[in-house]
PDB file of C-alpha atoms and ligand atoms in Angstrom:
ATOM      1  CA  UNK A   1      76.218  14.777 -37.677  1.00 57.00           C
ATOM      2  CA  UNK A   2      79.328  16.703 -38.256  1.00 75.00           C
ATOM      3  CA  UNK A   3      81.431  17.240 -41.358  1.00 86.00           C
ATOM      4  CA  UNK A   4      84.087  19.817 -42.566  1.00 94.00           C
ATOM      5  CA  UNK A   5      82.493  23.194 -43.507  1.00 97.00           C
ATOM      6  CA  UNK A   6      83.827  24.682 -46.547  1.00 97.00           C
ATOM      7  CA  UNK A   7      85.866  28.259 -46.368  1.00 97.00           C
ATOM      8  CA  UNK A   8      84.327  29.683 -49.689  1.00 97.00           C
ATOM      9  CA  UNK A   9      85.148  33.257 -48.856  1.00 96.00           C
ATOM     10  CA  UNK A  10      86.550  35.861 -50.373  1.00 90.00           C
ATOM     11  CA  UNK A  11      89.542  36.358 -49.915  1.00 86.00           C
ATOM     12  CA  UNK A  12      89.067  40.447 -48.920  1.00 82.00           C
ATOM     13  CA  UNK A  13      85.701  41.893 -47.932  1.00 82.00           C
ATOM     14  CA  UNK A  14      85.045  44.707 -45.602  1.00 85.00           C
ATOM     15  CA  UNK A  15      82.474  43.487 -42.059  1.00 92.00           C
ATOM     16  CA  UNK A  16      80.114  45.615 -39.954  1.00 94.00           C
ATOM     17  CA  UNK A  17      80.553  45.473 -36.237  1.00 96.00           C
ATOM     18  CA  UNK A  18      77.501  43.944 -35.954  1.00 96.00           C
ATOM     19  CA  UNK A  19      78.971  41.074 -38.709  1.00 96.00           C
ATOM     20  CA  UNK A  20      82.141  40.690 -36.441  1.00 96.00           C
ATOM     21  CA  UNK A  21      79.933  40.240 -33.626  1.00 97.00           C
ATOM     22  CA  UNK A  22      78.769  36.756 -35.050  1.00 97.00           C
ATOM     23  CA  UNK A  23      81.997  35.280 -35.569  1.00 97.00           C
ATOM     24  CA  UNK A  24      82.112  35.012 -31.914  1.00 97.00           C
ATOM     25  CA  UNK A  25      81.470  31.636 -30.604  1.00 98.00           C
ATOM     26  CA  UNK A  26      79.421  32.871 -27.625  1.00 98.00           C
ATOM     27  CA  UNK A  27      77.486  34.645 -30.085  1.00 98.00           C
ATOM     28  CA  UNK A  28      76.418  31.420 -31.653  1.00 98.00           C
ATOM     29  CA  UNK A  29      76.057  29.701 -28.292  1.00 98.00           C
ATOM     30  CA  UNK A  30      73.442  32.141 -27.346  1.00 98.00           C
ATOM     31  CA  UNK A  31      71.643  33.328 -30.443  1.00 97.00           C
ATOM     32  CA  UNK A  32      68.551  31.138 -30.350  1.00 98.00           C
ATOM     33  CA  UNK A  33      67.298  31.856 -27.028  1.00 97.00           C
ATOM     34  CA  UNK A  34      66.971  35.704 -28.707  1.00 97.00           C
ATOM     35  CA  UNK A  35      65.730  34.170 -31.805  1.00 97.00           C
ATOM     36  CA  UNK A  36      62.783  32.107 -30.645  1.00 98.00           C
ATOM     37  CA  UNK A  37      61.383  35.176 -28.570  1.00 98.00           C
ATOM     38  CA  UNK A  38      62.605  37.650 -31.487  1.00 97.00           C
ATOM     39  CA  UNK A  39      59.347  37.915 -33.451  1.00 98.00           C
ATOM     40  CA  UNK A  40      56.991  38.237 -30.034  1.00 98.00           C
ATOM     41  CA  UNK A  41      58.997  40.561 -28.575  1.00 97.00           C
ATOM     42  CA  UNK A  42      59.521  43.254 -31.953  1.00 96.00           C
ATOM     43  CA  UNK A  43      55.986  42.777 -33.040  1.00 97.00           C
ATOM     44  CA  UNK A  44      54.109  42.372 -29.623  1.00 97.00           C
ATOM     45  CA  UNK A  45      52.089  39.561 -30.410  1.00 97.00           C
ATOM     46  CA  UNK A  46      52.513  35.575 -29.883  1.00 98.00           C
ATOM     47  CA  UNK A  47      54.506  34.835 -33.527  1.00 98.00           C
ATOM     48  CA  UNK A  48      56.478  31.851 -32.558  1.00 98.00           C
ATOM     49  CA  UNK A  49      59.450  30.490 -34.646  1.00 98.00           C
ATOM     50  CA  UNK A  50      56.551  28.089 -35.593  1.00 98.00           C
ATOM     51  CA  UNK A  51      53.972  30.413 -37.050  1.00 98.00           C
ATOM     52  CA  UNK A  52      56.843  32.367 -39.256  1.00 98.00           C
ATOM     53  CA  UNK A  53      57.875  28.983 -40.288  1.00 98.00           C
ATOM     54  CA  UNK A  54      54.270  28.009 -41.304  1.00 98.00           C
ATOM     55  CA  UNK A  55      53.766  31.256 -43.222  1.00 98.00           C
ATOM     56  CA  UNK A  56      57.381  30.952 -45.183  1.00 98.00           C
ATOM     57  CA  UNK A  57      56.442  27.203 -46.119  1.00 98.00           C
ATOM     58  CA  UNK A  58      53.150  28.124 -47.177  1.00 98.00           C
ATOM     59  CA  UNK A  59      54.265  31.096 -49.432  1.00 98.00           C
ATOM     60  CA  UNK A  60      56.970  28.826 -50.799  1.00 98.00           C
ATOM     61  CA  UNK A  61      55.152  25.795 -51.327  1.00 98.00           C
ATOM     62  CA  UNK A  62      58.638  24.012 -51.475  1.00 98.00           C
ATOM     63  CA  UNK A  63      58.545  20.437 -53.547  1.00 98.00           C
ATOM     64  CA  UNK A  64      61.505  17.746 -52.489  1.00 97.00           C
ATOM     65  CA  UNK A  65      62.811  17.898 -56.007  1.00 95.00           C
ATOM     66  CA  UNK A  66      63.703  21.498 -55.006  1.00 98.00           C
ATOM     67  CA  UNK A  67      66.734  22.831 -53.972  1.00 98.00           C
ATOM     68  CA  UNK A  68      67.056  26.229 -51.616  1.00 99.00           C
ATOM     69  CA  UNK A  69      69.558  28.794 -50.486  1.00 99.00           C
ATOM     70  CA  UNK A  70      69.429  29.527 -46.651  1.00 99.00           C
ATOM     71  CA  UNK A  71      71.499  33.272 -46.583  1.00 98.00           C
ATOM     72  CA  UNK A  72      72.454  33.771 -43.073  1.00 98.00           C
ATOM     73  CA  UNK A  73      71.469  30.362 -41.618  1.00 98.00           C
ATOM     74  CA  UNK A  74      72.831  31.312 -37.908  1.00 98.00           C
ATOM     75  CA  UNK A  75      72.144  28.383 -36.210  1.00 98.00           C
ATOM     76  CA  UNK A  76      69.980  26.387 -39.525  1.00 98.00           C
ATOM     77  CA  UNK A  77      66.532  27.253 -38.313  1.00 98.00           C
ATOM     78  CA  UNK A  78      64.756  28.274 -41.689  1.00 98.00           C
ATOM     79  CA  UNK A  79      67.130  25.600 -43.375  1.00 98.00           C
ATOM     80  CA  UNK A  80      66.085  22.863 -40.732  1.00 98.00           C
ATOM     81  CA  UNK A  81      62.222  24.014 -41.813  1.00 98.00           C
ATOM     82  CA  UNK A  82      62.888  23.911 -45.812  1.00 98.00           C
ATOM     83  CA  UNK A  83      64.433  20.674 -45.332  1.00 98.00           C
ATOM     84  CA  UNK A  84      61.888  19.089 -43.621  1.00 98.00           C
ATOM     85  CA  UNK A  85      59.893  19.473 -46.570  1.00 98.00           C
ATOM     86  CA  UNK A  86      62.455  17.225 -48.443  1.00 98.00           C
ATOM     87  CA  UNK A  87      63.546  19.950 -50.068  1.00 98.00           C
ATOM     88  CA  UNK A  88      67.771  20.356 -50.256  1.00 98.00           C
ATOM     89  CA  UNK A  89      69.039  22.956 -48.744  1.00 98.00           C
ATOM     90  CA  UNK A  90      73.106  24.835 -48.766  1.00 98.00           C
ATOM     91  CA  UNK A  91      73.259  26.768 -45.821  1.00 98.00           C
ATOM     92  CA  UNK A  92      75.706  29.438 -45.679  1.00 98.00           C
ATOM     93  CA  UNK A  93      76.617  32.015 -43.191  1.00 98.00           C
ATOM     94  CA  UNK A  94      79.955  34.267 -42.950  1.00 97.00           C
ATOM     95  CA  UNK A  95      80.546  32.868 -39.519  1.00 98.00           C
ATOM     96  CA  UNK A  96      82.122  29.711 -38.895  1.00 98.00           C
ATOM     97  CA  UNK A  97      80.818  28.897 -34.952  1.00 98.00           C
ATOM     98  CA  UNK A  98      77.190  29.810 -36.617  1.00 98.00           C
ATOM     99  CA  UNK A  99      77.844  27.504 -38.989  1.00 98.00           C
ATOM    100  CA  UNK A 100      79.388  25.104 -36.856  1.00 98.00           C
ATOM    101  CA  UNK A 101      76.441  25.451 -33.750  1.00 98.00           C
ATOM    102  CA  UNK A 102      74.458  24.914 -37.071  1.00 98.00           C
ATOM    103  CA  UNK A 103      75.096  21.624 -37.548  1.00 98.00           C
ATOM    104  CA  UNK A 104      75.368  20.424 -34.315  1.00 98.00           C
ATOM    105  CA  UNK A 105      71.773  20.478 -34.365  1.00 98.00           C
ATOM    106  CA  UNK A 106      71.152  19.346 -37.630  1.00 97.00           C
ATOM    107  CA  UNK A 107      69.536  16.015 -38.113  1.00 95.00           C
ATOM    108  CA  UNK A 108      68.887  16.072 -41.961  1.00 96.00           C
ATOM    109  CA  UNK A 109      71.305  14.626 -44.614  1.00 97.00           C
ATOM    110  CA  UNK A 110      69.861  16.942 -47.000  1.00 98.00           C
ATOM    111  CA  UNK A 111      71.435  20.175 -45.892  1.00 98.00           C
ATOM    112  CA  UNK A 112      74.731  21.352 -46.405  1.00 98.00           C
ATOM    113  CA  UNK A 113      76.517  24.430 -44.803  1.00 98.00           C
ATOM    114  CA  UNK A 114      79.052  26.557 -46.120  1.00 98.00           C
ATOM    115  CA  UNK A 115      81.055  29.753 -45.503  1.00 98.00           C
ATOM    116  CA  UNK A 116      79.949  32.186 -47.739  1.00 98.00           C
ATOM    117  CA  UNK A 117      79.703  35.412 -47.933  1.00 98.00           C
ATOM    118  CA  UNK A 118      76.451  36.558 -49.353  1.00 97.00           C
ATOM    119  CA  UNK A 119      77.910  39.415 -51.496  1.00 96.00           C
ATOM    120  CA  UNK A 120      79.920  36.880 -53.548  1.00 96.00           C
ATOM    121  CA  UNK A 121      78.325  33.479 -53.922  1.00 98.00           C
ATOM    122  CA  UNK A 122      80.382  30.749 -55.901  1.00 98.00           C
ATOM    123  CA  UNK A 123      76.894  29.288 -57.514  1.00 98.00           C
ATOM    124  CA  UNK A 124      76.196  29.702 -60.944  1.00 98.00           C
ATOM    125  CA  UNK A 125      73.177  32.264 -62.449  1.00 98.00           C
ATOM    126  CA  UNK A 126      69.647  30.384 -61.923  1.00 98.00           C
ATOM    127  CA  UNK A 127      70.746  27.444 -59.717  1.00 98.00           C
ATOM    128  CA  UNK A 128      68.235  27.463 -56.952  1.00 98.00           C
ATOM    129  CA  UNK A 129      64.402  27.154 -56.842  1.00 98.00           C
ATOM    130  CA  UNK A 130      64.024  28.908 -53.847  1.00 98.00           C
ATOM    131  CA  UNK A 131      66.302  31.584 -51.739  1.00 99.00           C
ATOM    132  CA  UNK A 132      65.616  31.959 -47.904  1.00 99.00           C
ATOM    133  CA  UNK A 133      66.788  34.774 -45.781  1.00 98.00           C
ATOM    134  CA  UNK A 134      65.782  35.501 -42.139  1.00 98.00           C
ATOM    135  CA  UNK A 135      66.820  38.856 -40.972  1.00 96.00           C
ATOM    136  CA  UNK A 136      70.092  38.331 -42.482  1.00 97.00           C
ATOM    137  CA  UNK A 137      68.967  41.572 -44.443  1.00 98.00           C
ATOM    138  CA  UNK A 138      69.591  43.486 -41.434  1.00 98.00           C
ATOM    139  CA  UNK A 139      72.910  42.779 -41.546  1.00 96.00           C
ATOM    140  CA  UNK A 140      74.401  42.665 -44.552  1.00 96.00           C
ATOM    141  CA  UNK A 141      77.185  45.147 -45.685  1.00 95.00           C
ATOM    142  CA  UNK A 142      76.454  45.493 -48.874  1.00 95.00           C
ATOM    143  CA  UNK A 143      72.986  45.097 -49.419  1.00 96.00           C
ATOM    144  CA  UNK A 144      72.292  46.442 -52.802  1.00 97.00           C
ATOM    145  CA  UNK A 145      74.757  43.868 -53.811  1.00 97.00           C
ATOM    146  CA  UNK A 146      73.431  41.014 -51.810  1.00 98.00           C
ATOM    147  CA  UNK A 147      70.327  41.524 -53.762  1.00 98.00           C
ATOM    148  CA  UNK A 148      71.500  41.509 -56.553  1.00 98.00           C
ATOM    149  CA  UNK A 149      73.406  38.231 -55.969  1.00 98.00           C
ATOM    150  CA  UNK A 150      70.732  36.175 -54.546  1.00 98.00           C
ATOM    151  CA  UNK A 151      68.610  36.925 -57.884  1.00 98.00           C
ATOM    152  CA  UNK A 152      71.430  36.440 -59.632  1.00 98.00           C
ATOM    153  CA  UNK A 153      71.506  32.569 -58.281  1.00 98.00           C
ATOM    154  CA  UNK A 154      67.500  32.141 -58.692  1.00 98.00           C
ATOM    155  CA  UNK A 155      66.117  29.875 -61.427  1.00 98.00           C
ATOM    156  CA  UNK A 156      63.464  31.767 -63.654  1.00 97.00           C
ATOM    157  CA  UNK A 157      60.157  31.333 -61.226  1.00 98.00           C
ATOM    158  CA  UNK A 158      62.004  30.935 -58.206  1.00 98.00           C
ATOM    159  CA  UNK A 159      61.094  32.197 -55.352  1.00 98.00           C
ATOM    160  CA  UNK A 160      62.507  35.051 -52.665  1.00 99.00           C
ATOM    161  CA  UNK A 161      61.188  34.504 -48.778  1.00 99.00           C
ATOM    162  CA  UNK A 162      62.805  37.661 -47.054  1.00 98.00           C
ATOM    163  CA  UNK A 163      62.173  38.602 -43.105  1.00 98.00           C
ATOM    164  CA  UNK A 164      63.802  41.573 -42.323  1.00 98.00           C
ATOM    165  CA  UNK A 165      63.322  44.794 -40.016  1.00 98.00           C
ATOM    166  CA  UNK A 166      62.462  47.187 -42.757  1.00 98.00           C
ATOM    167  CA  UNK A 167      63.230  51.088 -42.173  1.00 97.00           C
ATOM    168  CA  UNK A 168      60.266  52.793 -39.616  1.00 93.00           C
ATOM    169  CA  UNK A 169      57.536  54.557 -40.815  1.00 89.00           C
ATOM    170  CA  UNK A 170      57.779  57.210 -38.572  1.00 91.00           C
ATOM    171  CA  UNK A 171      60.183  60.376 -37.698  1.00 92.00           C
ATOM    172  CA  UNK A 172      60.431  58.809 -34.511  1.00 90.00           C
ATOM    173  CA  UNK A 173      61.295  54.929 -35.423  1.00 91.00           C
ATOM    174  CA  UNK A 174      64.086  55.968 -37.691  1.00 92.00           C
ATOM    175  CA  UNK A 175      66.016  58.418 -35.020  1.00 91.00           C
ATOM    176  CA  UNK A 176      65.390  55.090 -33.010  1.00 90.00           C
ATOM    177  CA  UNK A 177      66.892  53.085 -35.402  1.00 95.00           C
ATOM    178  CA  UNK A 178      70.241  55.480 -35.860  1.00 93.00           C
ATOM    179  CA  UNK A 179      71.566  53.960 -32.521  1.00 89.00           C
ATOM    180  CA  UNK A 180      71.738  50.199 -34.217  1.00 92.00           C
ATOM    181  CA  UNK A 181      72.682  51.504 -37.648  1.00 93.00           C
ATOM    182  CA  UNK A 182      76.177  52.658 -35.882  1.00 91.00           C
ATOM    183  CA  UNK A 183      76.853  49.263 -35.770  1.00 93.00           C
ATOM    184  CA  UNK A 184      76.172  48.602 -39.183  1.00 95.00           C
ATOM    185  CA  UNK A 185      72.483  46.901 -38.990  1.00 97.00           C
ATOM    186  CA  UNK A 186      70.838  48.261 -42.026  1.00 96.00           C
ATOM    187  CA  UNK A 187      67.214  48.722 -41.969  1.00 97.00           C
ATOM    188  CA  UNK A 188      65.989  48.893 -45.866  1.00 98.00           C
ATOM    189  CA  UNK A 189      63.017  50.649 -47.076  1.00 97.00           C
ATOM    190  CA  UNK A 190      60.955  48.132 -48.720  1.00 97.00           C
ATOM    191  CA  UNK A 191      60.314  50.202 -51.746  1.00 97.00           C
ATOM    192  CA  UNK A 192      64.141  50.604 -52.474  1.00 98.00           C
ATOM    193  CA  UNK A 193      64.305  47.004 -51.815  1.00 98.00           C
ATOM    194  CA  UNK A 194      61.644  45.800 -54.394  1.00 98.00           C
ATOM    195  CA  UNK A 195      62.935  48.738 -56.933  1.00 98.00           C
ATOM    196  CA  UNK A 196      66.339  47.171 -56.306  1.00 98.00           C
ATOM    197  CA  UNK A 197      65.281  43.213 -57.003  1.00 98.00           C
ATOM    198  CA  UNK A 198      62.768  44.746 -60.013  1.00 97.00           C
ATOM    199  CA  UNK A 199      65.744  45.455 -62.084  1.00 96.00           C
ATOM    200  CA  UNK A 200      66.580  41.634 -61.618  1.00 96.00           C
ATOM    201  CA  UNK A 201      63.484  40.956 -62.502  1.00 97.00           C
ATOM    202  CA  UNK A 202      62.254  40.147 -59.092  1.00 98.00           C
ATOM    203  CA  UNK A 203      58.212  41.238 -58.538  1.00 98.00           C
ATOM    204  CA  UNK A 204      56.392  40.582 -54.421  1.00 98.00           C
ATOM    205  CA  UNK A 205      54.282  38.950 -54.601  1.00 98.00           C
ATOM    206  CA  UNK A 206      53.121  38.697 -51.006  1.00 98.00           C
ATOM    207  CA  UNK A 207      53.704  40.595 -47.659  1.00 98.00           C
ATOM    208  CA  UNK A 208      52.698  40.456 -44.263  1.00 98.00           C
ATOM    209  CA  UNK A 209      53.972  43.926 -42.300  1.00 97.00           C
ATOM    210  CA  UNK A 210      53.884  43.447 -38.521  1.00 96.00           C
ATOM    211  CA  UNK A 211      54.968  46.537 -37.078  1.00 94.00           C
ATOM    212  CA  UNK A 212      58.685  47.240 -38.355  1.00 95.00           C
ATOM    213  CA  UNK A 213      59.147  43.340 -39.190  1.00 97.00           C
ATOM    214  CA  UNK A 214      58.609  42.530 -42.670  1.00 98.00           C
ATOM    215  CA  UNK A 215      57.740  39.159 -44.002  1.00 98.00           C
ATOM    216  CA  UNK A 216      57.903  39.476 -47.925  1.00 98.00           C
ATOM    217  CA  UNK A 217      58.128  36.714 -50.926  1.00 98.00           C
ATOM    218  CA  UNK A 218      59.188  37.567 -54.330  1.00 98.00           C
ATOM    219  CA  UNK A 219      58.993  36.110 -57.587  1.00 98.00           C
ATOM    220  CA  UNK A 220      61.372  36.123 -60.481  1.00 98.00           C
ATOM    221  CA  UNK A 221      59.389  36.817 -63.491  1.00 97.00           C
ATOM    222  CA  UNK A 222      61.592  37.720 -65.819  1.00 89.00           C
ATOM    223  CA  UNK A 223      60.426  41.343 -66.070  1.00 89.00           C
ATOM    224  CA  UNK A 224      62.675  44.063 -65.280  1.00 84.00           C
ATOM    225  CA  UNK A 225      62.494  47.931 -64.429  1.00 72.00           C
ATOM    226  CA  UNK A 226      64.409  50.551 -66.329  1.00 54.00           C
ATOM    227  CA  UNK A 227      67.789  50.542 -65.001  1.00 50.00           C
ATOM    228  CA  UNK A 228      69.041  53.118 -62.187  1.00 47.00           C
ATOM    229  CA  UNK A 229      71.638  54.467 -64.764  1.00 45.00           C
ATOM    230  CA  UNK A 230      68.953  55.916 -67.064  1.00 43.00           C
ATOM    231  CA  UNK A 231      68.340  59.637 -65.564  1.00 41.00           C
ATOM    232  CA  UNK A 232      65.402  60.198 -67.971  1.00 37.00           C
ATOM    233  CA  UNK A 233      64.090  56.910 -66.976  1.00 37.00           C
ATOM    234  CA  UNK A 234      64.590  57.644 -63.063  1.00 37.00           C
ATOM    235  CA  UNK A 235      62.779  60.791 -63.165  1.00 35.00           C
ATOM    236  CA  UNK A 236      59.601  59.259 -65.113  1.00 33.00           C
ATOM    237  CA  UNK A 237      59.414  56.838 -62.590  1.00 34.00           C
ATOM    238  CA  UNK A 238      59.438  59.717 -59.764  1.00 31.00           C
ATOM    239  CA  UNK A 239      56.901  61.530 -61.609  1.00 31.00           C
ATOM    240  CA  UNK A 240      54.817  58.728 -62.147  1.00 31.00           C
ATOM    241  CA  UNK A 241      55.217  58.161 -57.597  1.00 32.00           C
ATOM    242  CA  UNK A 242      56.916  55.143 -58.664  1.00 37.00           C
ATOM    243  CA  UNK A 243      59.967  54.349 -55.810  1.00 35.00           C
ATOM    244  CA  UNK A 244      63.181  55.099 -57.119  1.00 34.00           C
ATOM    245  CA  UNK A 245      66.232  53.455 -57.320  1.00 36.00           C
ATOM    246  CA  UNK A 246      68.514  54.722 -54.912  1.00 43.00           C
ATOM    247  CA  UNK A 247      71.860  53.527 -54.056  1.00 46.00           C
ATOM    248  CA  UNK A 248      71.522  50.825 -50.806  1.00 63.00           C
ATOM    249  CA  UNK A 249      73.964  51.037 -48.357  1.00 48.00           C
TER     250      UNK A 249
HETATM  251  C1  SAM B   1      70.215  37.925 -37.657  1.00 79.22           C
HETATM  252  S1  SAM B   1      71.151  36.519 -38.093  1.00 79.22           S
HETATM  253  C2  SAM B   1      69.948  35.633 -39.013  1.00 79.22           C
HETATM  254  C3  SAM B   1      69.742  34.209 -38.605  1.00 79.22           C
HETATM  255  C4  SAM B   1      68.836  33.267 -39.322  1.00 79.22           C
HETATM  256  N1  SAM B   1      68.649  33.533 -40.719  1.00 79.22           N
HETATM  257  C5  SAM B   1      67.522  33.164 -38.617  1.00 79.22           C
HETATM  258  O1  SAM B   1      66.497  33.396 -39.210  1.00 79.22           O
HETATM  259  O2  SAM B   1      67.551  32.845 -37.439  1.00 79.22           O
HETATM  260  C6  SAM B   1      72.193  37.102 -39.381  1.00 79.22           C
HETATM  261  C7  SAM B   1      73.223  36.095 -39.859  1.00 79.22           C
HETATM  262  O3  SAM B   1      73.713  36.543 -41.129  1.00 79.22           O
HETATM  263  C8  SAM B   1      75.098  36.313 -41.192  1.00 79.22           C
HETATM  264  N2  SAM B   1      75.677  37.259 -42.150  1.00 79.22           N
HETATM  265  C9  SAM B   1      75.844  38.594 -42.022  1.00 79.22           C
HETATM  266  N3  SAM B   1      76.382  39.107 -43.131  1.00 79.22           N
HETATM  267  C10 SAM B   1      76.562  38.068 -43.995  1.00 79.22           C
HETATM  268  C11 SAM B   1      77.086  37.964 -45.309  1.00 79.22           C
HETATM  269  N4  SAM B   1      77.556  39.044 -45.951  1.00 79.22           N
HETATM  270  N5  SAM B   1      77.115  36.753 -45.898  1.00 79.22           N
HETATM  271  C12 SAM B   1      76.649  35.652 -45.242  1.00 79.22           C
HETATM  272  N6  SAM B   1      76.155  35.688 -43.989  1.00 79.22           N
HETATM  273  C13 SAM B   1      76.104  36.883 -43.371  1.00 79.22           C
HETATM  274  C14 SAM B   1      75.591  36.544 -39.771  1.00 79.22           C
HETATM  275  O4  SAM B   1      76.829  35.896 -39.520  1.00 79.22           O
HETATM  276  C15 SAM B   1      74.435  35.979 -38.958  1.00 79.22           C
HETATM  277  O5  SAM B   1      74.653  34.630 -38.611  1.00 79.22           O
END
């Protein structure tokens, strides 16, 4: 089933190598052979594309009256899940062969894919129950931003599934991680990251760590942290061990 895909990006934003590397069309053609083996191969155990699936649907508990926002769909595989659930689903991704691969294998009438860039959505505040977002985190250019926006576009008591390669634990793990981050692949410290969607009023309210891969869902409650502009405020929080609220890349 193939229909037009909306352009609804702005019209200047800066891109990451690794963000150019997606517009290519082989790029698209090959991405899910990586992506089904991604989760085995960076945590070392058997997670299939089915397990993280199971655990994002069960976290989510999506109803078919609800309607989801897939950021970074690739090729549609957590939209394709949400969907199945009845659920509608707008897909978007920055790259149009993603987008386009995307709905090549798309079955459901209840998903619809767009070109958007993540850092600028054109949805109104609180229009979705539900915002989905598989590794696109990684990637990102903005991500302090791209927080920001997808809470921005959450109803009051949506939810947040994030999976994302968070920043490593270790001396090591980060010098290991330098190499990608020259490409622009971020990889966020999960504190930062739930300091950063607090002052959205975003709380977790579940995790699963598996080595560096990070399954997380978040809540938005309403509640929000002091803001990052209040010095006084920071340094309580620092005091207190409370993560602060640094800038994100
Ligand atoms: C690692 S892939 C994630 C694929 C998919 N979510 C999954 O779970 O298989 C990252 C995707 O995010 C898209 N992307 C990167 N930056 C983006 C942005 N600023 N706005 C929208 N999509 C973006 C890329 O084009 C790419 O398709």
């Amino acid at each position: 089933m193939t229909s037009a895909i909306p352009n609804r990006l702005p019209s200047a934003a800066k891109y990451t190598l690794a963000q150019l590397s997606n517009l290519l069309p082989v790029t698209a053609l090959l991405y899910d052979a990586w992506r089904v083996k991604s989760l085995s191969l960076l945590t070392g155990e058997d997670f299939t594309l089915e397990r993280e699936f199971a655990l994002m649907l069960e976290w989510l508990n999506v109803q078919p009256d609800q309607n989801f926002l897939d950021v970074g769909t690739s090729t549609g595989n957590y939209a394709r899940a949400v969907a199945e659930r009845g659920a509608v689903v707008t897909a978007i991704d920055l790259s149009k062969p993603m987008l386009t691969q995307a709905q090549k294998l798309t079955m459901q009438p209840n998903i619809t894919y767009e070109q958007v860039n993540i850092e600028a959505l054109p949805y109104a505040d609180s229009s979705f129950d539900g915002v989905v977002v598989g590794a696109s985190l990684n990637e990102f250019f903005d991500t302090k931003q791209a927080l920001f926006e997808m809470a921005r576009v959450l109803k009051p008591g949506g939810k947040l599934f994030m999976m994302y390669l968070r920043e490593s634990d270790t001396g090591f793990g980060r010098f290991a991680q330098t190499a990608f981050k020259l490409s622009g692949i971020r990889f966020p410290n999960r504190d930062v990251v739930a300091a950063t969607l607090l002052q959205s009023g975003l709380e977790r309210s579940r995790a699963e760590l598996r080595r560096a891969v990070t399954l997380e869902l978040f809540v938005k409650t309403g509640r929000t942290s002091v803001t990052p502009s209040d010095p006084a405020e920071r340094n309580l929080s620092r005091a207190a061990g409370k993560p602060a609220t640094e800038p994100l890349t």
